[in-house]
Structure formats: C-alpha cells, structure tokens
Amino acid sequence: MDPLHLPRINGARLWQSLMDLAGIGATPRGGVCRIALTEADRKGRDLVVQWCREAGLEVRVDEIGNVFARRAGTDPAARAVATGSHIDTQPSGGKFDGNFGVLAGLEVMRTLNDLGIATRAPLEVAFWTNEEGTRFTPVMMGSGVFAGEFDAAFARAQTDLDGVSVGAALEAIGYRGAQPAGEVPGGMFAAYFEAHIEQGPVLEAAGLPIGVVSGALGQQWYDVTVTGMDAHAGPTPLALRHDAMLAAARMVDTVNRIARDEAPHGRGTVGYLQVTPNSRNVIPGRVDFSVDFRNLSQDGLDRMHAAMQAAFEDIASAAGVEVGIRQVVKFEPCAFAPDCVDSVRRAAAALGLPHMDVVSGAGHDAVYVARRAPTGMIFVPCKDGISHNELEDALPEHIEAGANVLLQAMLAHAR
Amino acid sequence: MDPLHLPRINGARLWQSLMDLAGIGATPRGGVCRIALTEADRKGRDLVVQWCREAGLEVRVDEIGNVFARRAGTDPAARAVATGSHIDTQPSGGKFDGNFGVLAGLEVMRTLNDLGIATRAPLEVAFWTNEEGTRFTPVMMGSGVFAGEFDAAFARAQTDLDGVSVGAALEAIGYRGAQPAGEVPGGMFAAYFEAHIEQGPVLEAAGLPIGVVSGALGQQWYDVTVTGMDAHAGPTPLALRHDAMLAAARMVDTVNRIARDEAPHGRGTVGYLQVTPNSRNVIPGRVDFSVDFRNLSQDGLDRMHAAMQAAFEDIASAAGVEVGIRQVVKFEPCAFAPDCVDSVRRAAAALGLPHMDVVSGAGHDAVYVARRAPTGMIFVPCKDGISHNELEDALPEHIEAGANVLLQAMLAHAR
C-alpha cells in the first residue's frame, strides 16, 4: 500500500493530551509524580476516563482497578484487539513512561472516529493498576492479576508503608470495579499491543524511530553476602587479611564479565552494595550486594547463574572470605507472539519508518498480558535513554511515529 | 649477662592493675569504654595517678592534660628516660590498647622500688591525652601537642559533637595542668620507649612474644569519586553504560594490586564505599570511596600515589566514567632511633625472648614523641590481631614479657 494513503493519527492532539495528563502531579523540574492509587492517580484516571467517554468508548473497571475502554466492532462474535499501558509514575518520574502507551491507544480510537473507520473486531485501550510498584509491591500488579500471576485478594491485601491496603486505596479513589480480573467481554483479546518509550539508549544510538520488540529479557536477581573479618587497615599485612571489600570488588567485575560472555543480550548489574563497618581505616568484614542478571533465554540465565556460583566461590576462597548467594527474583524470558511482532514490523515498513528489532530489558505489563493473549510491543526512543527521572523526554515526531505504528498494527488484526 | 640474674617485673601485679583499671568503664561484653576527657577518663586517670603517688613518683600535668610521673635519678644533670602510652579507649575498646603501655611503665617503677635499684637518670611514665580521637579530633592529640604538631590553644579549642571544648572538658575533670606542653624538667627525654599490643596479626602468626618495632608506616589517605550515569539496569546494554560501580570495583582491586607491588610494607585498603543511588536495578551513577595507602618509605608512598592516578584514569576512561581523587590525610613514615631499636632488640635477646623486627602499621603516641626524643617501641601479640573491639585480648605471659623488655631497655639508657 502506498504509505501516503494510510490513515494517520493526529500527532499534535496526542502530544497535547500527554502534556495535559502530565499536568496532574507535575513536578517543578518538569517531571511527574503520580504514584499508584493516590489522589493524583485518581485525578489522572478520571481525566483519561473522561477522554475515553468523550471518544464514545465504553469503560469497565475490574476488581484490581484496571480500566478498559472499548470501541465497538461490527462483528458481535469478534474478540477485541487491545492496547494499553499504565498511567502511574515513579515519585520523580517523567511524562512518557506508560502514559504514552495509554494515550497512543486513545489517539488510535479518536483517529478512527475522525476518519469514520469501523473495525470488525472491537478495540480496547487499557490502563493497568500500579505498574511501577513504588507504593505497593509487587510491580506490574494490575496486569499480573489479569494474567493470573497473583490473585486479586492477594494484591488487594498488599499494604503501603503506612499500612494502607491496595483494596482500601482502590475504594478511596473510586476505582474498585465489579468485573473479575482476567475476564474480557466476548473472550480474551485476539491480540494486545503496547507502545512504550524504550527506557534505554539503543534506538537513540542507532538513530531509529521505531523498535520492533521481539521479546523481553528474563531476570534473575540475587542477594550476595561476603563475610570476612574486620581488621585495622594499618597493622594487618595483605597476606593476613580477610577483606570482604576486595572480594566483593572482584565479584562485581566478574558479574560484568559473565554478562559480556552472553553478548548481545546478557546484562549484569550490581546496583546496590553496602559495606560494613564502612570506616576508612578498617578492612571491611562484610559486604552485601545485589546482582541483577538478564538474558533472552533461560539457558543463558542458567549459564550465568552457574558461572557466578563457580567464580564467586573461587574469588572467596582466594581472598579468605565466605560468600552466600540467595536468589530473590525470577522473571522468565518472554518471546512475544511472532504474528504480533510481524504486524509491528510490517506496520513500520508500510509507513516508511526506519526500524530495528530490539528486546525489552525491563518488565512491562505486556509481558504479563502475553501469558493470556498474543502480544507485541512498539518502542520509541527516549532522550539519552533516561526514564524514571524528571529528565525523561521524547521527541514529538517519535511519539507520533510510534502511535501510527500502533494504529496500523491494531488495524491489521481488527479489520 | 645470664638472663636468670636480670631483674624481672611482677607479672601478676601488672595483670591485676590492668584488670583493675579495666573495671572503670567496663562494658558488659568484657571491653572498656573510657573515652577521653569523660568522667570515666577522670576516674581512670585518678586511679593511675594514685598508684604513681603510692609508688613514690612525682606527678606533673601539662596544659593539654598529659600526665608525667617521675622517679628521681641519682644524677641531677641527667635527662629522663621515659615511657608511656594512653589510657583513653574507643567506645567499644579493650583492656590493653594503650593501658598496657602505661601500666607496664608503672610496673617498671614498682619493680625498681621493690629491688631497691636506683638509676642515674630519672625515669618517667607518661599518659598522653586523647590518643584515640573518638570524642575530639585530631587523634594522638596530647602527644601531638607535646611534639609541636599542633599548638595547645588549637587543641583546647576543638569541640565534641555537643560543642564542649577540649579545654572545658579538661577543666571539668581537673586535668588542665600548668606546665607548658613539650617542656620536660631537666631537658627533653634522653630516650622514650612505648610498649603496646600489636593491633595486628603478625606476631601471633609467627608465634613470637616480642616485636622490635623499627618504625611506623607513613599514611596517605584519599577520597575518590567516580561519576558515571544512572540508568535502568534492564534496557541499557553493557556497551552503552557509564557504570560507576564497575569502575570503582576495578579501582578497589587495583588498590590491592598497587599495595602488593610494594611488598612487604605496602598496605592498601578501601574501607569506605558509598553507592548512589544504591538501588538493585539502577546502574550506579556515582560511587564515593576511600583509599588508605601505607608504606615504610616516602618514595614508596609516592610510587603508590602515581600508580593509583595512572590506573584510575585508565579504568575510568575504559568504563566511560570520570574519576576525581583528593588526598585528605598524610602522615610521613617514621624510622625510630636505631639506638633505641637496638636496645629493645638486645633486651629481648638478653631475656631469651623470641622476637622479630616489625613495623607499626598504625599511628602511636611514640610516632609524635619520636620528633622530639630518640624513641623505640615494643609490641606484644594480641589475640587474632583484634583491637578497637571488646574482643581485644592478650596473654598474661606476653604482657609480662613485654614489660620485662621495657624494663631492660629503660635500664640500658638510665643506668
């Protein structure tokens, strides 16, 4: 098809909606603080719901506060083609993380309304409760309940630091719905697409507006404790030390080496490290640190796990210290549905938008939804790869391009 | 001389005095908390002064609270041969650090009294104010003022966290003396010896009761800041990271390598390290850490400094981060007087006590006193090399051996 004849979303309207929503919980430095199930979240939800109703969509809320807004299709038997993301933010979050995916979905509906295009299948735009996990854990709570990872009663019983439960917070903001989580009128989504800023630097470095997301890296996180013996830095010769800091430093370097051995998809990060007693002239007796391993295959994660265990034992033995390793988080790698990934790739190609296949290094609601429905994701670049930060930024032309790809991909499944 | 005919100190009396003094500020776990210029310090000082007076010694107090107790000699023109250490402790200190040196000196006096031995030169035992530096900085305050490193007015103006000055605290406990610091009746010490627990593991590992201390390592301490860029651990491929933790880990390993290159006296320690933002799944944007380098020669310290600068720059450049290095502490290496070191070695040999030459990795009052008078030190083992800890411990036979070496070394200079 000639790309000039494809329907296009209204980039200016989408951008304005992003800026309007970002006004709720706006921070002085240009970011957004709209933490899940707060009063700010209620205001944000109310605004998006109002926009959905103005677009003629039918709004449902489920028992964990996920919101779905449906544009009817022409075939009563067709299952919905859905999109969505989240509108909750980190405490010093940005305007685009999550919000882009939700408002791009709304913009698809508005565009189809403007152009008078009916689809065979119903279309839905969803926003999922508490993706960020800032106030309540676990993260990706709403989509996790939808997918059956947690049950709704468990999620509603989670409490914040003040002892307020998710259930009470949902009541307080008026978003505890009646619909059982995971039920979709007419049957589970025929397809689900989520547009999102990349939250990484790959697309920007490659100079491309569209990332075709083939899947999400699996994650295995660990707590590591290295135990040596505190001693005076001065009187203790190197050979008689049990230096937990030295051993931990070598382990940190090894985490990086193990990840490099799994190029291009291996990731290894030590983000947290705590030294005890942490005094200038005392050889540290204990260091605690985190390891975050990611890879695209479970085999790869298994190799990383085994390599870490062997290397850490060797390092500890050489340094005269003990090491304990405890796995604390596991997310399996996720391959998105080839059919949906192809739809995203074809949509970008049809629109003449330069694109590349990428993987998601972070978790997204789409990773849980993929357990229930064929799923794909669309990434657009963000400035310097930064998110979860008030500096998070994206270019209007990339936002527009991503929403156009979403429109084409949804139409491919819904027409 | 046949070692059987040498005079010997009374080991049981010395041990009992150590235990009695340790009763003042005793902690439930067997340690001592007698922080400089507190009420507990006053009680400890009063007890030691009382013991000195009971031994017929003449007690002087100088303007910074250093206490000197003199046993008269037979030659009115002879300068004193002195010993001493400190009786203040860390908040969770032990019974021996400092206290051993002071009470060993007192035991030397008591022994000479018992045996009716007169010396040509006067003998003195000193205890120096605020060696530990726990409540007031700088550390080794009293001996530092005595040596002219700081002036008395500066030291007296230092305040604790409650704003109480050293001067006011000295008044409060009744230990602001009249004697100008650094003045010794009859002229500066002819020699100064300090007996001390090793505070390290070398003698214990070697199975020897006596260390002949040839000098003290010089120290150069640094604050290092590594600046990268915070980023999401998941979406950021290794090649696009600016990982301050990874660079810092390599620097910690390098500090150890630089010290190993300066064997046997090179020491390199990273005791303090702080990660920002210190979150499991965020690549650290900043790491601050300390470097403590020690060596027996200034040339050696200069080589370590240069090696660190070059290596840190290379590591930073390879990791795409910036590094800043700031020197914050410098103590020059100290070689004790060969004559005094020989006296200690000969005393151990004469007593048939196995011994080895060692260096002091930590600072001691003797290092300051060495600027004014020929100085030597005697080390005895401590259990597991532990000090500054309630677990600090030493064997009665080692305590006795160290005091006998002190007696012989002092007599060699005072007879």
Coordinates of N, CA and C in Angstrom, one line a residue, chain A residues 97 198-202 205 217 221-223 229-238 240-241 243 245-246 248-250 252-254 256-257 259-260 264 266-275 277-284 290-292 294 328 360-362 384-389, chain B residues 97 198-202 205 217 221-223 229-238 240-241 243 245-246 248-250 252-254 256-257 259-260 264 266-275 277-284 290-292 294 328 360-362 384-389:
Chain A
D97 N 6.7 7.6 30.3 CA 6.7 6.2 30.7 C 5.3 5.7 31.0
E198 N 11.5 3.5 25.0 CA 12.4 2.4 25.2 C 13.0 2.2 26.6
Q199 N 13.2 3.4 27.2 CA 13.8 3.4 28.6 C 15.3 2.9 28.5
G200 N 15.8 3.0 27.3 CA 17.2 2.6 27.1 C 17.8 3.4 26.0
P201 N 19.0 3.2 25.7 CA 19.7 4.1 24.7 C 19.9 3.5 23.3
V202 N 19.3 2.3 23.0 CA 19.7 1.6 21.8 C 19.1 2.3 20.6
A205 N 20.9 5.6 19.9 CA 22.3 5.4 19.4 C 22.2 5.0 18.0
L217 N 13.7 -9.7 28.1 CA 14.7 -10.5 28.8 C 14.2 -11.1 30.1
W221 N 17.5 -12.2 40.0 CA 18.2 -11.3 40.9 C 18.7 -12.0 42.2
Y222 N 19.8 -11.6 42.7 CA 20.4 -12.3 43.9 C 20.8 -11.3 44.9
D223 N 20.7 -11.8 46.2 CA 21.4 -11.1 47.3 C 22.7 -11.8 47.6
M229 N 36.7 -10.6 57.8 CA 36.9 -10.2 59.2 C 37.4 -8.7 59.2
D230 N 36.7 -7.9 60.0 CA 37.1 -6.5 60.3 C 38.5 -6.6 60.8
A231 N 39.3 -5.7 60.4 CA 40.7 -5.5 61.0 C 41.2 -4.1 60.7
H232 N 42.1 -3.7 61.5 CA 42.8 -2.4 61.4 C 43.5 -2.4 60.0
A233 N 43.3 -1.3 59.2 CA 43.9 -1.3 57.9 C 45.4 -1.1 58.0
G234 N 45.9 -0.5 59.1 CA 47.4 -0.3 59.2 C 48.2 -1.6 59.6
P235 N 47.9 -2.2 60.7 CA 48.7 -3.2 61.2 C 48.5 -4.6 60.6
T236 N 47.6 -4.7 59.6 CA 47.3 -6.0 59.1 C 47.9 -6.2 57.7
P237 N 48.9 -7.0 57.5 CA 49.5 -7.1 56.2 C 48.5 -7.8 55.2
L238 N 48.7 -7.6 54.0 CA 47.8 -8.0 52.9 C 47.6 -9.5 53.1
L240 N 47.5 -11.5 55.5 CA 46.8 -12.0 56.7 C 45.3 -11.4 56.7
R241 N 44.9 -10.8 55.6 CA 43.6 -10.2 55.6 C 42.5 -11.1 55.2
D243 N 39.5 -9.7 53.5 CA 39.0 -8.4 53.1 C 37.7 -8.6 52.2
M245 N 35.7 -6.4 51.2 CA 35.5 -5.4 50.1 C 36.3 -5.8 48.9
L246 N 37.5 -6.3 49.1 CA 38.3 -6.7 47.9 C 37.7 -7.9 47.2
A248 N 34.5 -8.6 47.2 CA 33.2 -8.1 46.6 C 33.6 -7.4 45.3
A249 N 34.6 -6.6 45.3 CA 35.0 -5.8 44.1 C 35.3 -6.8 42.9
R250 N 36.0 -7.8 43.2 CA 36.3 -8.8 42.2 C 35.1 -9.5 41.7
V252 N 32.1 -8.0 41.6 CA 31.4 -7.0 40.8 C 32.0 -7.0 39.3
D253 N 33.3 -7.1 39.3 CA 33.9 -7.2 37.9 C 33.5 -8.4 37.2
T254 N 33.4 -9.5 38.0 CA 33.0 -10.8 37.4 C 31.6 -10.8 36.9
N256 N 30.1 -8.4 35.5 CA 30.2 -7.8 34.2 C 30.8 -8.7 33.2
R257 N 31.8 -9.4 33.5 CA 32.4 -10.4 32.6 C 31.5 -11.5 32.2
A259 N 28.3 -11.3 32.0 CA 27.3 -10.7 31.1 C 27.9 -10.5 29.7
R260 N 29.1 -10.0 29.7 CA 29.8 -9.9 28.4 C 29.9 -11.2 27.6
P264 N 24.7 -10.7 22.6 CA 24.4 -9.3 22.9 C 23.4 -9.1 24.0
G266 N 23.0 -10.5 27.1 CA 23.3 -10.7 28.5 C 23.5 -9.3 29.2
R267 N 22.9 -9.2 30.4 CA 23.1 -7.9 31.2 C 23.4 -8.4 32.6
G268 N 24.4 -7.7 33.2 CA 24.7 -8.0 34.6 C 25.0 -6.7 35.3
T269 N 24.3 -6.5 36.4 CA 24.4 -5.2 37.1 C 24.5 -5.4 38.6
V270 N 25.4 -4.7 39.3 CA 25.4 -4.6 40.7 C 25.0 -3.1 41.0
G271 N 23.8 -3.0 41.4 CA 23.2 -1.6 41.6 C 23.3 -1.2 43.1
Y272 N 23.3 -2.2 44.0 CA 23.2 -2.0 45.4 C 24.5 -2.7 46.0
L273 N 25.1 -1.9 46.9 CA 26.3 -2.5 47.6 C 26.4 -1.8 49.0
Q274 N 26.6 -2.5 50.0 CA 26.7 -2.0 51.4 C 27.9 -2.6 52.1
V275 N 28.7 -1.7 52.6 CA 30.0 -2.1 53.3 C 29.8 -2.0 54.8
P277 N 32.2 -2.4 58.5 CA 31.6 -1.3 59.1 C 31.6 0.0 58.3
N278 N 32.3 0.1 57.2 CA 32.3 1.3 56.3 C 33.1 2.4 56.9
S279 N 34.2 2.1 57.4 CA 35.1 3.1 58.0 C 36.5 3.1 57.3
R280 N 37.0 4.3 57.1 CA 38.2 4.5 56.2 C 39.3 3.5 56.5
N281 N 39.6 3.3 57.8 CA 40.8 2.6 58.1 C 40.5 1.3 58.8
V282 N 39.4 0.7 58.4 CA 39.0 -0.6 58.9 C 38.8 -1.5 57.6
I283 N 39.5 -2.6 57.6 CA 39.3 -3.6 56.5 C 37.9 -4.1 56.6
P284 N 37.0 -4.0 55.6 CA 35.6 -4.4 55.8 C 35.5 -5.9 56.1
S290 N 23.8 -6.7 45.5 CA 22.8 -7.3 44.7 C 23.4 -7.6 43.3
V291 N 22.9 -8.7 42.7 CA 23.2 -9.0 41.3 C 21.9 -9.1 40.6
D292 N 21.9 -8.4 39.4 CA 20.7 -8.4 38.5 C 21.3 -9.0 37.2
R294 N 20.2 -10.6 33.4 CA 19.1 -10.6 32.4 C 19.7 -11.3 31.2
V328 N 16.5 -14.0 44.7 CA 15.4 -13.3 45.3 C 14.3 -12.9 44.3
S360 N 13.2 -6.0 25.0 CA 12.9 -5.2 26.2 C 13.8 -5.7 27.3
G361 N 14.6 -4.9 27.9 CA 15.4 -5.2 29.1 C 14.6 -5.1 30.3
A362 N 13.6 -4.4 30.3 CA 12.8 -4.2 31.5 C 11.5 -4.9 31.4
D384 N 18.5 10.3 25.7 CA 19.6 9.7 26.5 C 19.3 8.4 27.1
G385 N 18.2 7.8 26.7 CA 17.8 6.5 27.3 C 17.3 6.6 28.7
I386 N 17.0 7.9 29.2 CA 16.6 8.1 30.6 C 15.1 8.0 30.8
S387 N 14.8 7.2 31.9 CA 13.4 7.2 32.4 C 13.4 7.1 33.9
H388 N 12.3 7.0 34.5 CA 12.2 7.0 36.0 C 13.0 8.2 36.5
N389 N 12.8 9.3 35.8 CA 13.6 10.5 36.1 C 12.8 11.7 35.5
Chain B
D97 N 44.8 -1.9 74.8 CA 45.3 -0.9 73.9 C 45.6 0.4 74.7
E198 N 50.2 -5.3 69.6 CA 50.5 -5.1 68.1 C 49.3 -4.5 67.4
Q199 N 48.1 -4.9 67.7 CA 46.9 -4.5 67.0 C 46.9 -5.1 65.6
G200 N 47.7 -6.1 65.4 CA 47.7 -6.8 64.1 C 48.1 -8.2 64.3
P201 N 48.1 -9.0 63.3 CA 48.2 -10.5 63.4 C 49.6 -11.0 63.2
V202 N 50.6 -10.2 63.0 CA 51.9 -10.7 62.6 C 52.6 -11.5 63.6
A205 N 50.8 -14.8 64.2 CA 51.0 -15.7 63.1 C 52.4 -16.3 63.2
L217 N 54.7 3.0 59.6 CA 54.4 3.2 58.2 C 53.9 4.7 58.0
W221 N 45.9 9.1 52.7 CA 44.5 8.7 52.5 C 43.9 9.6 51.5
Y222 N 42.9 9.1 50.7 CA 42.3 9.8 49.6 C 40.8 9.6 49.7
D223 N 40.1 10.6 49.2 CA 38.7 10.5 48.8 C 38.6 10.4 47.3
M229 N 26.7 7.5 34.9 CA 25.4 8.0 34.7 C 24.4 6.9 35.1
D230 N 23.5 7.3 36.0 CA 22.4 6.4 36.4 C 21.7 5.9 35.2
A231 N 21.3 4.6 35.1 CA 20.5 4.1 34.0 C 19.8 2.8 34.5
H232 N 18.7 2.6 33.9 CA 18.0 1.3 34.1 C 18.9 0.1 33.8
A233 N 18.9 -0.8 34.7 CA 19.8 -2.0 34.5 C 19.3 -2.9 33.4
G234 N 18.0 -2.9 33.1 CA 17.5 -3.8 32.1 C 17.7 -3.3 30.7
P235 N 17.2 -2.1 30.4 CA 17.2 -1.7 29.0 C 18.6 -1.2 28.5
T236 N 19.6 -1.1 29.3 CA 20.9 -0.5 28.9 C 21.9 -1.5 28.6
P237 N 22.2 -1.8 27.4 CA 23.3 -2.8 27.0 C 24.6 -2.4 27.6
L238 N 25.5 -3.4 27.9 CA 26.7 -3.1 28.5 C 27.5 -2.0 27.8
L240 N 26.7 0.5 26.3 CA 26.3 1.9 26.3 C 26.2 2.4 27.8
R241 N 26.8 1.7 28.7 CA 26.7 2.1 30.1 C 27.9 3.0 30.5
D243 N 29.0 3.0 34.0 CA 28.7 2.2 35.3 C 29.8 2.6 36.3
M245 N 29.8 1.8 39.4 CA 30.2 0.7 40.3 C 31.2 -0.2 39.7
L246 N 31.0 -0.5 38.4 CA 32.0 -1.4 37.8 C 33.4 -0.8 37.8
A248 N 34.5 1.5 39.9 CA 35.0 1.6 41.3 C 35.5 0.2 41.7
A249 N 34.8 -0.9 41.3 CA 35.2 -2.2 41.7 C 36.6 -2.5 41.2
R250 N 36.8 -2.1 39.9 CA 38.2 -2.3 39.3 C 39.2 -1.5 40.1
V252 N 39.1 -0.7 43.3 CA 39.4 -1.3 44.6 C 40.4 -2.5 44.4
D253 N 40.2 -3.3 43.3 CA 41.1 -4.4 43.1 C 42.5 -3.8 42.8
T254 N 42.6 -2.7 42.1 CA 43.8 -2.0 41.8 C 44.6 -1.5 43.0
N256 N 44.6 -2.9 45.8 CA 45.2 -4.0 46.4 C 46.5 -4.4 45.6
R257 N 46.4 -4.4 44.3 CA 47.5 -4.7 43.4 C 48.7 -3.8 43.7
A259 N 49.4 -2.1 46.3 CA 50.0 -2.4 47.6 C 50.8 -3.7 47.6
R260 N 50.3 -4.7 46.8 CA 51.1 -6.0 46.7 C 52.4 -5.7 46.0
P264 N 57.2 -5.9 51.4 CA 56.3 -6.4 52.3 C 55.5 -5.3 53.1
G266 N 54.0 -2.4 51.9 CA 52.9 -1.7 51.3 C 51.5 -2.2 51.8
R267 N 50.6 -1.3 52.1 CA 49.3 -1.6 52.5 C 48.3 -0.7 51.7
G268 N 47.2 -1.3 51.2 CA 46.2 -0.6 50.5 C 44.9 -1.1 50.9
T269 N 44.0 -0.2 51.3 CA 42.7 -0.6 51.9 C 41.6 0.4 51.4
V270 N 40.5 -0.2 50.9 CA 39.3 0.6 50.7 C 38.3 0.2 51.8
G271 N 38.2 1.0 52.8 CA 37.3 0.7 54.0 C 36.0 1.2 53.9
Y272 N 35.8 2.3 53.1 CA 34.6 3.1 53.0 C 34.2 3.1 51.5
L273 N 32.9 2.8 51.2 CA 32.5 2.9 49.8 C 31.0 3.2 49.9
Q274 N 30.5 4.1 49.1 CA 29.1 4.5 49.1 C 28.6 4.6 47.7
V275 N 27.5 3.9 47.4 CA 27.0 3.8 46.0 C 25.7 4.7 45.9
P277 N 22.6 5.7 43.0 CA 21.5 5.8 44.1 C 21.4 4.5 44.9
N278 N 22.1 3.5 44.7 CA 22.1 2.3 45.5 C 20.8 1.5 45.5
S279 N 20.4 1.3 44.3 CA 19.1 0.6 44.0 C 19.4 -0.6 43.1
R280 N 18.8 -1.8 43.4 CA 19.1 -3.0 42.8 C 19.2 -2.9 41.2
N281 N 18.2 -2.3 40.7 CA 18.1 -2.3 39.2 C 18.4 -1.0 38.5
V282 N 19.3 -0.2 39.2 CA 19.7 1.0 38.6 C 21.3 0.9 38.5
I283 N 21.8 1.1 37.3 CA 23.2 1.2 37.1 C 23.7 2.4 37.9
P284 N 24.7 2.2 38.9 CA 25.1 3.3 39.7 C 25.7 4.5 38.9
S290 N 37.0 5.5 49.9 CA 38.3 6.0 50.5 C 39.4 5.0 50.0
V291 N 40.6 5.6 50.0 CA 41.8 4.8 49.8 C 42.8 5.1 50.9
D292 N 43.3 4.1 51.6 CA 44.3 4.2 52.6 C 45.5 3.5 52.2
R294 N 49.6 2.8 52.8 CA 50.7 2.9 53.8 C 51.9 2.3 53.3
V328 N 43.4 13.4 51.5 CA 42.8 14.0 52.7 C 43.7 13.8 54.0
S360 N 55.2 -0.7 62.7 CA 53.9 -0.3 63.1 C 53.1 0.2 61.9
G361 N 51.9 -0.5 61.7 CA 51.1 0.0 60.6 C 50.2 1.1 61.1
A362 N 50.0 1.2 62.3 CA 49.1 2.3 62.9 C 49.9 3.4 63.5
D384 N 44.2 -12.8 67.8 CA 43.6 -12.7 66.4 C 43.9 -11.3 65.8
G385 N 44.8 -10.6 66.4 CA 45.2 -9.3 65.9 C 44.1 -8.2 66.1
I386 N 43.1 -8.5 67.0 CA 42.0 -7.6 67.1 C 42.2 -6.6 68.2
S387 N 41.9 -5.3 67.9 CA 41.8 -4.3 68.9 C 40.7 -3.3 68.4
H388 N 40.5 -2.3 69.2 CA 39.4 -1.4 69.0 C 38.1 -2.2 69.0
N389 N 38.0 -3.1 69.9 CA 36.9 -4.1 69.9 C 36.9 -4.7 71.3

